[in-house]
Coordinates of C-alpha atoms in Angstrom, one line a residue:
Q1128 CA -7.8 -0.2 12.9
L1129 CA -5.6 -0.8 9.9
V1130 CA -3.0 -3.6 10.4
E1131 CA -0.3 -4.3 7.7
S1132 CA 1.5 -7.6 7.4
G1133 CA 3.6 -9.4 4.9
G1134 CA 6.8 -7.4 5.0
G1135 CA 10.2 -8.9 5.4
L1136 CA 13.6 -9.4 3.8
V1137 CA 13.8 -10.4 0.2
Q1138 CA 16.5 -10.5 -2.5
A1139 CA 16.4 -8.2 -5.5
E1140 CA 14.0 -9.4 -8.2
G1141 CA 12.0 -11.3 -5.6
S1142 CA 8.4 -10.8 -4.6
L1143 CA 6.3 -10.0 -1.6
R1144 CA 2.6 -9.5 -1.0
L1145 CA 1.6 -7.0 1.7
S1146 CA -1.8 -7.2 3.3
C1147 CA -3.7 -4.5 5.1
A1148 CA -6.6 -5.7 7.3
A1149 CA -9.2 -3.4 8.8
S1150 CA -10.5 -4.2 12.2
G1151 CA -13.0 -2.6 14.5
R1152 CA -14.9 -1.0 11.6
T1153 CA -15.7 -1.5 8.0
F1154 CA -13.8 0.5 5.4
S1155 CA -16.5 0.1 2.8
G1156 CA -16.8 3.4 0.9
Y1157 CA -13.2 4.3 1.6
H1158 CA -10.5 4.4 -1.1
M1159 CA -7.3 2.7 0.0
D1160 CA -3.8 3.8 -0.6
W1161 CA -0.3 2.4 0.0
F1162 CA 2.6 4.7 1.0
R1163 CA 6.2 4.1 1.8
Q1164 CA 8.9 5.8 3.7
A1165 CA 12.6 5.0 3.3
P1166 CA 15.2 6.1 5.9
G1167 CA 15.9 9.8 5.7
K1168 CA 13.2 10.4 3.1
E1169 CA 9.7 11.7 3.1
R1170 CA 6.7 9.4 3.0
E1171 CA 5.7 8.9 -0.7
F1172 CA 2.6 7.6 -2.5
V1173 CA 2.9 4.1 -4.0
A1174 CA -0.6 3.1 -5.2
A1175 CA -4.3 3.6 -4.7
I1176 CA -7.5 1.8 -5.3
T1177 CA -11.1 3.0 -5.3
W1178 CA -13.6 1.5 -2.8
S1179 CA -15.2 -0.6 -5.5
G1180 CA -11.8 -1.8 -6.8
G1181 CA -12.7 -0.5 -10.2
S1182 CA -9.9 2.0 -10.6
T1183 CA -6.2 2.0 -9.6
T1184 CA -3.3 4.3 -9.9
Y1185 CA 0.4 3.9 -9.2
A1186 CA 3.5 5.9 -8.7
D1187 CA 5.8 5.9 -11.8
S1188 CA 8.5 4.2 -9.8
V1189 CA 6.4 1.0 -9.2
K1190 CA 4.2 0.9 -12.3
G1191 CA 4.3 -2.4 -14.0
R1192 CA 5.9 -4.1 -10.9
F1193 CA 3.3 -3.5 -8.1
T1194 CA -0.4 -4.4 -8.1
I1195 CA -2.9 -3.1 -5.6
S1196 CA -6.2 -5.0 -5.0
R1197 CA -8.8 -5.4 -2.4
D1198 CA -11.3 -7.9 -1.1
N1199 CA -14.1 -6.0 0.6
A1200 CA -15.7 -9.1 1.9
K1201 CA -12.5 -9.6 3.9
N1202 CA -12.0 -5.9 4.6
T1203 CA -8.5 -6.3 3.3
V1204 CA -6.3 -4.5 0.8
Y1205 CA -3.2 -6.1 -0.9
L1206 CA -0.1 -4.9 -2.5
Q1207 CA 1.6 -7.5 -4.7
M1208 CA 5.2 -6.4 -5.3
N1209 CA 7.2 -8.1 -8.0
S1210 CA 10.7 -7.5 -9.4
L1211 CA 11.7 -5.8 -6.2
K1212 CA 14.7 -3.5 -6.2
P1213 CA 16.9 -2.3 -3.3
E1214 CA 15.4 1.2 -3.7
D1215 CA 12.0 -0.3 -2.7
T1216 CA 13.3 -0.8 0.8
A1217 CA 11.1 1.2 3.1
V1218 CA 8.3 1.0 5.7
Y1219 CA 5.1 0.5 3.9
Y1220 CA 1.8 2.0 5.2
C1221 CA -1.8 1.5 4.1
A1222 CA -4.2 4.4 4.5
A1223 CA -7.9 5.0 4.1
T1224 CA -9.2 8.1 2.3
R1225 CA -12.4 9.6 1.0
V1226 CA -11.0 11.1 -2.1
F1227 CA -9.3 9.1 -5.0
P1228 CA -6.5 9.4 -5.7
R1229 CA -4.2 10.8 -3.1
G1230 CA -6.9 12.4 -0.9
N1231 CA -6.3 13.4 2.7
V1232 CA -5.8 10.3 4.8
D1233 CA -8.4 9.6 7.5
Y1234 CA -6.7 6.4 8.9
W1235 CA -3.2 5.1 8.8
G1236 CA -1.8 1.7 9.6
Q1237 CA 1.3 1.2 11.7
G1238 CA 3.5 0.1 8.9
T1239 CA 5.4 -3.0 7.8
Q1240 CA 9.1 -3.1 7.0
V1241 CA 10.2 -4.3 3.5
T1242 CA 13.9 -4.8 3.0
V1243 CA 15.3 -5.7 -0.5
S1244 CA 18.9 -6.9 -0.6
S1245 CA 21.1 -6.6 -3.7

């Protein structure tokens, strides 16, 4: 029901925009989060946005470089990633929650791989 896209291989200091499209149901009323999981590490929070798009929050490690946004008409959430670093390499997941920020996740996407080369 949540499908991520936009991952890939990019050089350090480059940019990528991830998309998370909802299908099969509307996610109106859900806050949306992005998480990531690097090899051998636990999944960590990256960013969140309220269902209206009026509020956002970010992990300190990505603040100032990543921007989360959403288009409810398209049932899609985005993560614009700029000034990428090798330590941003991970599988990125979007998630739908009822509590902002960092509430229990009701729905997960399947993930998209982001690899940043030095």
